[in-house]
Amino acid sequence: MRVSFPLTRRRMLTATGYAAAAAVLPRWFLDETLDAAEPAEPKSANDKPNVALVGCGGRGQADADEASRFCKIVAVCDVDDRHAQGAARKYAGAKPFHDFRKVMEQKDIDAVITGTPDHWHTFVNLAALKAGKDVYSEKPLTLTIDEGKRVVEAVKQSQRVFQVGSQQRSEANFRLACELVRNNRIGKLKEVTVILPAGMRGGPFQPEPIPEGLDWDMWLGQAPAVPYVPQRCHAMFRYWYDYSGGTMTDWGAHHNDIALWAMGMDHSGPVTVEGKPCIDPIPGGYTAASEYHVEYTYANGVRHRCVSTIGDTGFGGVVYRGPGVLHNGIRFDGADGWLWVTRGQLQASKPDLLHEPLPSDAIRLPVSNDHKANFFECMRTRKETVAPAEAGHRSVSVCHLGVISMRLGRKLNWDPQKQQFVNDEEADKWLSREQRKPWTYDMI
Ligand SMILES: NC(=O)c1ccc[n+]([C@@H]2O[C@H](COP(=O)([O-])OP(=O)(O)OC[C@H]3O[C@@H](n4cnc5c(N)ncnc54)[C@H](O)[C@@H]3O)[C@@H](O)[C@H]2O)c1
């Protein structure tokens, strides 16, 4: 059937975007998605809030580009002066900063986009909340479970608007998959399989002179002091446990987030975890497990596996296709069928599972078709965003639990209410990390 493109719609889906959505979504859900009320865009520059970008690397700048439709980027901050200067040239009128604490002193800044590496997210986010700013923070929300508890509490106390950069919650195919699972369209949920791209395995790496303009000591922040090694720094930090958790947290924060959203577990988590790396890291090289197999169970009996695939690059691109080659995404297996969802795809064991509309009394999830628009709309309405702090914290907690089990080398029992391991002092020590002075939370 030919479908006319609704040109009058405020949200200007391109013809290509429409065709792509129509190829993935069943008609009834596509219509619902297109009919959903769209957040109002600012009428003039005077209606645009002032926003600071902290961390002006690849993702931070992509976030600021998208946010520029709704806000003015008035400050850019980076410990690599080349990145701050480059961003200041890009966002006309933005003032460059080196230290994020100075940004928080600027009274005219309404919100902060946090685009730093993971080991800095919590410092920047806590400082922003304390200074009364709303926050759009990149995922994975934290470096440790303890950090997540602090951020959730700070959001509660400050009553600020907080959006985690888990943008799959604003993609209609993921929302539909979660709604179908929540409404038992595949029968009672039995198993969730999360497939993540394998991480990088490489090294040994050698120290090099610190590039001009990079404040390496501040880049390291709370992490241990080590000589500058380029492979530890920009973009590649995600493959080191000192700063991140490998693809287990990098991609896990996206796909485990969808797993929890579908299970209705935004305020909870698994009760057991058992993780194993499948290959040893190279001494002197990246430290985070590149290939792994982690299994979780939930109190309701659902089994959740999180496994890596070498079929995709660490950045999500396909390495090769072929029989038996896995690609990243999430599969839900229920008593009556299965669903598969990933970026640009939604498939089911039987087409009817997708094509039959949900009944009027079905459980529905918050609708957002544009992650940045949702954040800026919530800044206006003061409502909760589609990816609030607790959801980001609980999703990355699943990933952190997997990493802790792999690093401890044993199965662990977890209490998702208390957010502690069960009678396991050794494992509880991994909920936080030793912080290099002066970078402790007391200084925020
Ligand atoms: N939502 C997504 O799909 C998505 C995609 C890519 C990356 N990310 C996330 O975005 C974050 C950044 O990733 P990236 O690939 O852009 O990394 P990157 O290394 O390219 O950029 C990080 C920038 O932060 C700067 N920085 C480090 N410490 C700082 C500090 N204390 N204050 C200010 N700036 C500081 C670095 O110098 C660098 O310019 C990561 O947490 C990553 O997981 C999310």
Tab-separated table of C-alpha atoms and ligand atoms in Angstrom:
chain	number	residue	atom	x	y	z
A	1	MET	CA	0.000	0.000	0.000
A	2	ARG	CA	1.238	3.507	-0.839
A	3	VAL	CA	1.592	5.703	2.241
A	4	SER	CA	1.524	9.487	1.847
A	5	PHE	CA	4.226	11.450	3.640
A	6	PRO	CA	2.685	13.902	6.122
A	7	LEU	CA	4.493	17.081	5.108
A	8	THR	CA	2.548	19.221	7.526
A	9	ARG	CA	3.998	17.416	10.530
A	10	ARG	CA	6.151	19.678	12.632
A	11	ARG	CA	8.765	17.026	13.082
A	12	MET	CA	10.214	17.001	9.585
A	13	LEU	CA	10.999	13.364	8.948
A	14	THR	CA	12.928	13.240	5.685
A	15	ALA	CA	11.527	11.041	2.935
A	16	THR	CA	14.454	8.682	3.507
A	17	GLY	CA	13.809	8.643	7.267
A	18	TYR	CA	10.141	7.912	6.596
A	19	ALA	CA	10.931	5.060	4.214
A	20	ALA	CA	13.384	3.616	6.742
A	21	ALA	CA	10.807	3.821	9.557
A	22	ALA	CA	8.094	2.324	7.324
A	23	ALA	CA	10.377	-0.599	6.475
A	24	VAL	CA	10.855	-1.462	10.153
A	25	LEU	CA	7.601	-0.556	11.922
A	26	PRO	CA	4.167	-2.157	11.428
A	27	ARG	CA	1.675	0.293	9.919
A	28	TRP	CA	-0.424	0.794	13.081
A	29	PHE	CA	2.634	1.719	15.139
A	30	LEU	CA	4.105	3.915	12.418
A	31	ASP	CA	0.812	5.850	12.290
A	32	GLU	CA	0.784	6.189	16.075
A	33	THR	CA	4.396	7.361	16.040
A	34	LEU	CA	3.762	9.956	13.344
A	35	ASP	CA	0.596	11.151	15.088
A	36	ALA	CA	2.312	11.560	18.471
A	37	ALA	CA	2.379	15.170	19.647
A	38	GLU	CA	5.805	16.569	18.876
A	39	PRO	CA	7.712	18.768	21.320
A	40	ALA	CA	7.445	22.440	20.388
A	41	GLU	CA	10.591	23.921	18.879
A	42	PRO	CA	11.686	27.345	20.184
A	43	LYS	CA	10.015	30.193	18.278
A	44	SER	CA	13.035	32.482	18.444
A	45	ALA	CA	16.610	32.598	19.706
A	46	ASN	CA	15.279	34.270	22.877
A	47	ASP	CA	13.354	31.087	23.726
A	48	LYS	CA	16.486	28.960	23.547
A	49	PRO	CA	18.132	28.010	26.849
A	50	ASN	CA	21.883	28.541	27.321
A	51	VAL	CA	23.825	25.280	27.335
A	52	ALA	CA	27.440	24.367	28.115
A	53	LEU	CA	29.187	21.412	26.479
A	54	VAL	CA	31.701	19.728	28.812
A	55	GLY	CA	33.864	17.274	26.891
A	56	CYS	CA	34.170	18.395	23.263
A	57	GLY	CA	35.244	15.148	21.607
A	58	GLY	CA	33.410	13.134	18.973
A	59	ARG	CA	30.191	12.444	20.853
A	60	GLY	CA	30.028	15.698	22.794
A	61	GLN	CA	30.127	17.691	19.568
A	62	ALA	CA	27.543	15.418	17.945
A	63	ASP	CA	25.275	16.008	20.959
A	64	ALA	CA	25.832	19.766	20.802
A	65	ASP	CA	25.086	19.766	17.052
A	66	GLU	CA	21.747	18.045	17.666
A	67	ALA	CA	20.972	20.203	20.705
A	68	SER	CA	21.626	23.417	18.749
A	69	ARG	CA	18.135	23.142	17.242
A	70	PHE	CA	16.732	23.795	20.701
A	71	CYS	CA	19.407	25.789	22.563
A	72	LYS	CA	22.363	28.141	22.333
A	73	ILE	CA	25.755	26.557	23.036
A	74	VAL	CA	27.299	29.402	25.053
A	75	ALA	CA	30.237	27.593	26.707
A	76	VAL	CA	32.535	24.760	25.680
A	77	CYS	CA	34.920	23.070	28.076
A	78	ASP	CA	37.691	20.552	27.525
A	79	VAL	CA	40.965	19.606	29.215
A	80	ASP	CA	42.416	19.339	25.724
A	81	ASP	CA	42.615	22.998	24.680
A	82	ARG	CA	42.670	22.027	20.999
A	83	HIS	CA	39.230	20.456	21.398
A	84	ALA	CA	37.854	23.417	23.376
A	85	GLN	CA	39.195	25.920	20.833
A	86	GLY	CA	37.835	23.875	17.923
A	87	ALA	CA	34.391	23.734	19.545
A	88	ALA	CA	34.485	27.472	20.337
A	89	ARG	CA	35.053	28.162	16.629
A	90	LYS	CA	32.222	25.822	15.669
A	91	TYR	CA	29.564	27.195	18.050
A	92	ALA	CA	29.651	30.909	17.349
A	93	GLY	CA	29.911	32.988	20.510
A	94	ALA	CA	30.672	30.017	22.812
A	95	LYS	CA	33.272	30.815	25.472
A	96	PRO	CA	36.035	28.205	25.896
A	97	PHE	CA	36.811	26.788	29.375
A	98	HIS	CA	39.438	24.360	30.656
A	99	ASP	CA	38.002	23.505	34.104
A	100	PHE	CA	34.346	22.396	34.330
A	101	ARG	CA	34.056	23.911	37.828
A	102	LYS	CA	34.381	27.380	36.274
A	103	VAL	CA	31.548	26.527	33.879
A	104	MET	CA	29.275	25.740	36.807
A	105	GLU	CA	29.910	29.236	38.241
A	106	GLN	CA	28.324	30.853	35.158
A	107	LYS	CA	24.859	31.923	36.301
A	108	ASP	CA	23.479	32.314	32.768
A	109	ILE	CA	23.959	28.614	31.918
A	110	ASP	CA	20.718	26.626	32.170
A	111	ALA	CA	21.950	23.152	31.269
A	112	VAL	CA	25.084	21.089	30.737
A	113	ILE	CA	25.802	18.392	28.167
A	114	THR	CA	28.343	15.937	29.601
A	115	GLY	CA	30.403	14.390	26.811
A	116	THR	CA	33.557	13.474	28.737
A	117	PRO	CA	34.940	9.929	29.060
A	118	ASP	CA	33.021	7.789	31.576
A	119	HIS	CA	35.375	8.345	34.531
A	120	TRP	CA	34.450	12.048	34.521
A	121	HIS	CA	30.670	11.847	34.033
A	122	THR	CA	29.764	11.747	37.714
A	123	PHE	CA	31.999	14.664	38.762
A	124	VAL	CA	30.619	16.885	36.009
A	125	ASN	CA	27.022	15.753	36.578
A	126	LEU	CA	27.151	16.237	40.367
A	127	ALA	CA	28.752	19.675	39.990
A	128	ALA	CA	26.122	20.709	37.433
A	129	LEU	CA	23.217	19.516	39.593
A	130	LYS	CA	24.670	21.285	42.620
A	131	ALA	CA	24.907	24.506	40.593
A	132	GLY	CA	21.218	24.170	39.634
A	133	LYS	CA	21.758	23.183	35.987
A	134	ASP	CA	19.711	20.592	34.102
A	135	VAL	CA	21.855	17.806	32.669
A	136	TYR	CA	22.069	15.754	29.479
A	137	SER	CA	24.735	13.167	30.301
A	138	GLU	CA	26.258	10.702	27.935
A	139	LYS	CA	26.017	7.023	28.734
A	140	PRO	CA	27.373	4.892	30.340
A	141	LEU	CA	26.149	7.058	33.188
A	142	THR	CA	28.896	6.060	35.636
A	143	LEU	CA	32.188	4.331	36.302
A	144	THR	CA	30.878	2.532	39.421
A	145	ILE	CA	27.587	1.539	41.053
A	146	ASP	CA	28.362	3.858	43.963
A	147	GLU	CA	28.548	6.792	41.539
A	148	GLY	CA	25.107	5.930	40.205
A	149	LYS	CA	23.558	5.975	43.666
A	150	ARG	CA	25.038	9.441	44.233
A	151	VAL	CA	23.732	10.798	40.941
A	152	VAL	CA	20.209	9.407	41.479
A	153	GLU	CA	20.119	10.987	44.954
A	154	ALA	CA	21.463	14.322	43.676
A	155	VAL	CA	18.788	14.449	40.950
A	156	LYS	CA	16.122	13.733	43.571
A	157	GLN	CA	17.419	16.430	45.926
A	158	SER	CA	18.000	19.075	43.265
A	159	GLN	CA	14.788	18.409	41.290
A	160	ARG	CA	16.716	19.088	38.092
A	161	VAL	CA	15.814	17.608	34.713
A	162	PHE	CA	18.203	14.804	33.772
A	163	GLN	CA	18.442	12.862	30.524
A	164	VAL	CA	20.880	9.989	29.950
A	165	GLY	CA	22.236	9.696	26.389
A	166	SER	CA	20.541	6.292	25.939
A	167	GLN	CA	18.956	7.460	22.714
A	168	GLN	CA	17.573	4.030	21.789
A	169	ARG	CA	14.667	4.934	24.141
A	170	SER	CA	13.739	7.563	21.546
A	171	GLU	CA	13.769	5.108	18.630
A	172	ALA	CA	10.315	3.733	17.836
A	173	ASN	CA	11.387	0.150	17.022
A	174	PHE	CA	12.995	-0.252	20.473
A	175	ARG	CA	9.926	1.244	22.201
A	176	LEU	CA	7.591	-1.093	20.309
A	177	ALA	CA	9.719	-4.150	21.154
A	178	CYS	CA	9.626	-3.181	24.848
A	179	GLU	CA	5.861	-2.583	24.782
A	180	LEU	CA	5.247	-5.955	23.120
A	181	VAL	CA	7.354	-7.741	25.735
A	182	ARG	CA	5.690	-5.866	28.592
A	183	ASN	CA	2.267	-6.874	27.265
A	184	ASN	CA	3.239	-10.559	26.933
A	185	ARG	CA	2.858	-10.549	23.144
A	186	ILE	CA	5.443	-13.349	23.057
A	187	GLY	CA	3.897	-15.045	26.089
A	188	LYS	CA	5.656	-15.199	29.417
A	189	LEU	CA	9.185	-13.877	29.002
A	190	LYS	CA	11.782	-16.623	29.524
A	191	GLU	CA	15.106	-15.361	28.252
A	192	VAL	CA	16.784	-12.159	27.056
A	193	THR	CA	19.929	-12.388	24.943
A	194	VAL	CA	21.931	-9.181	24.581
A	195	ILE	CA	24.636	-9.285	21.910
A	196	LEU	CA	27.339	-6.609	22.067
A	197	PRO	CA	30.241	-5.874	19.727
A	198	ALA	CA	33.528	-7.337	20.978
A	199	GLY	CA	35.956	-4.718	22.260
A	200	MET	CA	39.513	-3.970	21.192
A	201	ARG	CA	42.335	-6.336	22.060
A	202	GLY	CA	45.719	-4.778	21.447
A	203	GLY	CA	49.073	-3.718	22.821
A	204	PRO	CA	51.560	-3.478	24.326
A	205	PHE	CA	51.539	0.312	24.026
A	206	GLN	CA	54.384	2.716	24.722
A	207	PRO	CA	54.323	6.082	26.502
A	208	GLU	CA	54.725	9.162	24.311
A	209	PRO	CA	55.249	12.887	24.954
A	210	ILE	CA	52.032	14.600	26.059
A	211	PRO	CA	50.567	16.530	23.092
A	212	GLU	CA	50.611	20.300	23.416
A	213	GLY	CA	47.366	21.635	24.852
A	214	LEU	CA	46.364	18.382	26.582
A	215	ASP	CA	46.206	18.526	30.409
A	216	TRP	CA	46.963	14.824	30.877
A	217	ASP	CA	46.869	14.992	34.676
A	218	MET	CA	43.361	16.450	34.632
A	219	TRP	CA	42.256	14.100	31.851
A	220	LEU	CA	43.212	11.238	34.227
A	221	GLY	CA	41.313	12.845	37.120
A	222	GLN	CA	40.280	10.214	39.692
A	223	ALA	CA	42.068	7.411	37.762
A	224	PRO	CA	45.593	6.259	38.674
A	225	ALA	CA	48.529	8.422	37.524
A	226	VAL	CA	50.209	6.822	34.498
A	227	PRO	CA	52.442	8.192	31.720
A	228	TYR	CA	50.631	9.462	28.627
A	229	VAL	CA	49.808	6.661	26.183
A	230	PRO	CA	47.721	7.776	23.172
A	231	GLN	CA	45.722	4.534	23.197
A	232	ARG	CA	44.473	5.366	26.713
A	233	CYS	CA	43.208	8.779	25.734
A	234	HIS	CA	40.754	10.152	23.154
A	235	ALA	CA	38.086	7.716	21.994
A	236	MET	CA	40.109	4.629	23.019
A	237	PHE	CA	39.679	5.157	26.806
A	238	ARG	CA	36.599	2.871	26.655
A	239	TYR	CA	38.851	-0.225	26.382
A	240	TRP	CA	40.550	0.391	29.770
A	241	TYR	CA	39.045	-0.499	33.124
A	242	ASP	CA	40.649	2.609	34.661
A	243	TYR	CA	38.264	4.836	32.682
A	244	SER	CA	35.420	2.612	31.475
A	245	GLY	CA	34.368	-1.037	31.138
A	246	GLY	CA	35.017	-2.046	27.535
A	247	THR	CA	32.067	-2.727	25.246
A	248	MET	CA	30.348	-4.362	28.227
A	249	THR	CA	29.587	-0.838	29.505
A	250	ASP	CA	29.954	1.105	26.233
A	251	TRP	CA	27.389	-0.896	24.204
A	252	GLY	CA	25.948	-2.683	27.228
A	253	ALA	CA	24.622	0.643	28.495
A	254	HIS	CA	22.504	0.827	25.305
A	255	HIS	CA	21.310	-2.741	24.854
A	256	ASN	CA	20.994	-3.742	28.532
A	257	ASP	CA	18.998	-0.511	28.927
A	258	ILE	CA	16.485	-1.844	26.405
A	259	ALA	CA	16.478	-5.236	28.156
A	260	LEU	CA	15.574	-3.572	31.489
A	261	TRP	CA	13.006	-1.249	29.863
A	262	ALA	CA	11.254	-4.260	28.320
A	263	MET	CA	11.295	-6.152	31.615
A	264	GLY	CA	9.972	-3.146	33.599
A	265	MET	CA	13.132	-3.197	35.705
A	266	ASP	CA	14.102	0.496	35.633
A	267	HIS	CA	14.168	0.484	39.444
A	268	SER	CA	15.563	-3.015	39.964
A	269	GLY	CA	18.015	-5.527	38.569
A	270	PRO	CA	19.196	-9.138	38.527
A	271	VAL	CA	19.730	-11.351	41.571
A	272	THR	CA	22.704	-13.362	40.251
A	273	VAL	CA	25.517	-12.664	37.817
A	274	GLU	CA	28.261	-14.904	36.457
A	275	GLY	CA	30.683	-13.511	33.903
A	276	LYS	CA	33.727	-14.927	32.149
A	277	PRO	CA	36.151	-13.306	29.721
A	278	CYS	CA	36.635	-15.531	26.655
A	279	ILE	CA	40.166	-14.342	25.840
A	280	ASP	CA	42.989	-12.844	27.913
A	281	PRO	CA	44.048	-9.239	27.316
A	282	ILE	CA	47.562	-8.619	25.954
A	283	PRO	CA	49.943	-7.552	28.765
A	284	GLY	CA	50.655	-3.812	28.491
A	285	GLY	CA	47.617	-3.337	26.259
A	286	TYR	CA	43.904	-2.634	26.655
A	287	THR	CA	42.709	-4.031	29.989
A	288	ALA	CA	38.928	-4.419	29.550
A	289	ALA	CA	37.683	-7.843	28.449
A	290	SER	CA	37.241	-7.750	24.681
A	291	GLU	CA	35.212	-10.971	24.415
A	292	TYR	CA	33.005	-12.245	27.208
A	293	HIS	CA	29.980	-14.253	28.244
A	294	VAL	CA	27.851	-13.085	31.172
A	295	GLU	CA	24.697	-14.678	32.571
A	296	TYR	CA	22.177	-13.057	34.903
A	297	THR	CA	19.015	-14.300	36.557
A	298	TYR	CA	16.109	-12.256	37.902
A	299	ALA	CA	13.829	-12.911	40.878
A	300	ASN	CA	10.955	-13.646	38.427
A	301	GLY	CA	12.965	-16.475	36.836
A	302	VAL	CA	13.985	-14.660	33.638
A	303	ARG	CA	17.462	-15.557	32.352
A	304	HIS	CA	19.522	-12.800	30.716
A	305	ARG	CA	22.674	-13.534	28.728
A	306	CYS	CA	25.036	-10.810	27.587
A	307	VAL	CA	27.604	-11.982	25.070
A	308	SER	CA	30.103	-10.329	22.746
A	309	THR	CA	30.402	-10.927	19.019
A	310	ILE	CA	33.397	-10.457	16.766
A	311	GLY	CA	30.927	-9.977	13.892
A	312	ASP	CA	30.763	-6.229	14.659
A	313	THR	CA	33.422	-3.562	15.269
A	314	GLY	CA	33.649	-1.920	18.694
A	315	PHE	CA	31.917	1.044	17.104
A	316	GLY	CA	28.997	-1.098	15.937
A	317	GLY	CA	29.792	-1.485	12.227
A	318	VAL	CA	29.549	-4.931	10.659
A	319	VAL	CA	32.930	-6.709	10.343
A	320	TYR	CA	31.577	-9.592	8.307
A	321	ARG	CA	28.358	-11.423	7.669
A	322	GLY	CA	27.895	-15.137	7.262
A	323	PRO	CA	26.131	-18.176	8.632
A	324	GLY	CA	26.276	-18.223	12.424
A	325	VAL	CA	27.843	-14.735	12.679
A	326	LEU	CA	26.097	-12.752	15.404
A	327	HIS	CA	25.411	-9.006	15.265
A	328	ASN	CA	24.633	-6.665	18.124
A	329	GLY	CA	21.053	-6.374	19.343
A	330	ILE	CA	18.558	-7.833	21.789
A	331	ARG	CA	16.503	-11.020	21.456
A	332	PHE	CA	13.524	-11.702	23.712
A	333	ASP	CA	12.340	-15.313	23.969
A	334	GLY	CA	8.902	-15.966	25.426
A	335	ALA	CA	6.660	-18.983	25.822
A	336	ASP	CA	4.870	-18.120	22.521
A	337	GLY	CA	7.575	-16.640	20.294
A	338	TRP	CA	10.552	-14.336	19.970
A	339	LEU	CA	11.408	-10.748	19.071
A	340	TRP	CA	14.694	-9.363	17.765
A	341	VAL	CA	15.459	-5.648	17.922
A	342	THR	CA	18.502	-3.634	17.006
A	343	ARG	CA	19.265	-0.335	15.310
A	344	GLY	CA	17.101	-0.198	12.179
A	345	GLN	CA	15.531	-3.648	12.708
A	346	LEU	CA	12.571	-5.281	14.445
A	347	GLN	CA	11.710	-8.911	13.684
A	348	ALA	CA	9.443	-11.526	15.221
A	349	SER	CA	9.002	-15.296	15.086
A	350	LYS	CA	5.567	-14.687	13.458
A	351	PRO	CA	4.662	-11.456	11.556
A	352	ASP	CA	1.320	-11.233	13.427
A	353	LEU	CA	3.195	-10.581	16.663
A	354	LEU	CA	4.096	-7.186	15.182
A	355	HIS	CA	1.102	-6.437	12.981
A	356	GLU	CA	-1.672	-6.851	15.540
A	357	PRO	CA	-2.168	-3.456	17.312
A	358	LEU	CA	-1.926	-3.401	21.100
A	359	PRO	CA	-5.303	-3.258	22.863
A	360	SER	CA	-6.519	0.031	24.356
A	361	ASP	CA	-5.780	-1.152	27.913
A	362	ALA	CA	-2.176	-2.196	27.108
A	363	ILE	CA	0.809	-0.975	29.114
A	364	ARG	CA	2.350	1.862	27.082
A	365	LEU	CA	5.737	3.518	27.514
A	366	PRO	CA	6.563	7.228	27.380
A	367	VAL	CA	6.714	8.395	23.774
A	368	SER	CA	9.813	10.180	22.540
A	369	ASN	CA	10.844	10.199	18.904
A	370	ASP	CA	13.750	12.590	19.324
A	371	HIS	CA	16.039	12.252	22.326
A	372	LYS	CA	17.268	15.858	22.367
A	373	ALA	CA	13.774	17.243	21.748
A	374	ASN	CA	12.552	15.212	24.713
A	375	PHE	CA	15.241	16.711	26.977
A	376	PHE	CA	14.499	20.296	25.973
A	377	GLU	CA	10.751	19.757	26.226
A	378	CYS	CA	11.244	18.400	29.757
A	379	MET	CA	13.357	21.436	30.587
A	380	ARG	CA	10.263	23.508	29.754
A	381	THR	CA	7.655	21.276	31.400
A	382	ARG	CA	9.875	20.058	34.314
A	383	LYS	CA	8.596	16.521	33.648
A	384	GLU	CA	10.741	13.382	33.803
A	385	THR	CA	12.680	12.579	30.631
A	386	VAL	CA	12.382	9.306	28.718
A	387	ALA	CA	15.820	8.219	30.018
A	388	PRO	CA	15.975	9.420	33.630
A	389	ALA	CA	18.993	9.064	35.920
A	390	GLU	CA	17.724	5.976	37.735
A	391	ALA	CA	17.130	4.104	34.466
A	392	GLY	CA	20.655	4.983	33.309
A	393	HIS	CA	22.079	3.945	36.670
A	394	ARG	CA	20.218	0.620	36.738
A	395	SER	CA	21.154	-0.192	33.135
A	396	VAL	CA	24.826	0.447	33.645
A	397	SER	CA	24.663	-1.373	37.006
A	398	VAL	CA	23.836	-4.528	35.015
A	399	CYS	CA	27.009	-3.897	32.989
A	400	HIS	CA	29.117	-3.085	36.070
A	401	LEU	CA	27.906	-6.297	37.743
A	402	GLY	CA	29.072	-8.273	34.717
A	403	VAL	CA	32.491	-6.609	34.836
A	404	ILE	CA	32.828	-7.182	38.605
A	405	SER	CA	31.970	-10.874	38.222
A	406	MET	CA	34.491	-11.242	35.382
A	407	ARG	CA	37.217	-9.472	37.351
A	408	LEU	CA	36.539	-11.423	40.543
A	409	GLY	CA	36.249	-14.643	38.557
A	410	ARG	CA	33.160	-16.019	40.269
A	411	LYS	CA	29.373	-16.057	40.426
A	412	LEU	CA	27.831	-13.332	42.618
A	413	ASN	CA	24.488	-12.851	44.339
A	414	TRP	CA	23.057	-9.331	44.105
A	415	ASP	CA	20.337	-7.610	46.118
A	416	PRO	CA	18.776	-5.085	43.702
A	417	GLN	CA	16.806	-3.355	46.478
A	418	LYS	CA	19.772	-2.737	48.792
A	419	GLN	CA	22.141	-2.452	45.806
A	420	GLN	CA	24.683	-4.639	47.559
A	421	PHE	CA	26.060	-8.114	47.053
A	422	VAL	CA	24.544	-10.719	49.382
A	423	ASN	CA	26.854	-11.399	52.355
A	424	ASP	CA	29.907	-10.744	50.231
A	425	GLU	CA	32.239	-8.074	51.593
A	426	GLU	CA	34.896	-8.832	48.999
A	427	ALA	CA	32.501	-8.112	46.127
A	428	ASP	CA	31.025	-5.026	47.857
A	429	LYS	CA	34.494	-3.430	47.710
A	430	TRP	CA	34.024	-3.254	43.917
A	431	LEU	CA	30.982	-0.985	44.199
A	432	SER	CA	33.307	2.021	44.360
A	433	ARG	CA	36.940	2.652	43.457
A	434	GLU	CA	39.897	4.298	45.091
A	435	GLN	CA	40.052	7.876	43.809
A	436	ARG	CA	43.245	9.781	43.155
A	437	LYS	CA	43.368	12.985	45.171
A	438	PRO	CA	42.185	15.690	44.859
A	439	TRP	CA	39.459	14.043	42.774
A	440	THR	CA	37.097	12.803	45.465
A	441	TYR	CA	33.437	13.770	45.720
A	442	ASP	CA	34.121	16.042	48.719
A	443	MET	CA	35.573	18.598	46.341
A	444	ILE	CA	32.334	19.041	44.374
B	1	LIG	N1	25.094	7.849	23.053
B	1	LIG	C1	25.912	7.304	22.183
B	1	LIG	O1	25.520	6.621	21.243
B	1	LIG	C2	27.396	7.523	22.328
B	1	LIG	C3	28.235	7.378	21.216
B	1	LIG	C4	29.607	7.607	21.398
B	1	LIG	C5	30.097	7.944	22.647
B	1	LIG	N2	29.250	8.055	23.706
B	1	LIG	C6	29.776	8.407	25.041
B	1	LIG	O2	30.232	9.752	25.023
B	1	LIG	C7	31.353	9.890	25.892
B	1	LIG	C8	32.523	10.515	25.113
B	1	LIG	O3	32.932	9.628	24.114
B	1	LIG	P1	33.791	10.126	22.859
B	1	LIG	O4	33.917	8.979	21.958
B	1	LIG	O5	33.241	11.413	22.345
B	1	LIG	O6	35.200	10.405	23.554
B	1	LIG	P2	36.338	11.438	23.145
B	1	LIG	O7	37.581	10.984	23.760
B	1	LIG	O8	36.291	11.670	21.670
B	1	LIG	O9	35.858	12.798	23.822
B	1	LIG	C9	35.903	13.045	25.209
B	1	LIG	C10	36.377	14.483	25.395
B	1	LIG	O10	36.286	14.806	26.794
B	1	LIG	C11	37.449	15.540	27.146
B	1	LIG	N3	37.663	15.489	28.584
B	1	LIG	C12	38.275	14.539	29.336
B	1	LIG	N4	38.229	14.878	30.650
B	1	LIG	C13	37.589	16.073	30.717
B	1	LIG	C14	37.236	16.939	31.794
B	1	LIG	N5	37.524	16.680	33.069
B	1	LIG	N6	36.594	18.105	31.503
B	1	LIG	C15	36.305	18.424	30.204
B	1	LIG	N7	36.605	17.642	29.146
B	1	LIG	C16	37.230	16.455	29.408
B	1	LIG	C17	38.549	14.902	26.310
B	1	LIG	O11	39.683	15.703	26.238
B	1	LIG	C18	37.819	14.701	24.988
B	1	LIG	O12	37.916	15.854	24.174
B	1	LIG	C19	31.670	8.497	26.425
B	1	LIG	O13	31.143	8.354	27.699
B	1	LIG	C20	30.990	7.581	25.441
B	1	LIG	O14	30.574	6.350	25.988
B	1	LIG	C21	27.919	7.875	23.555
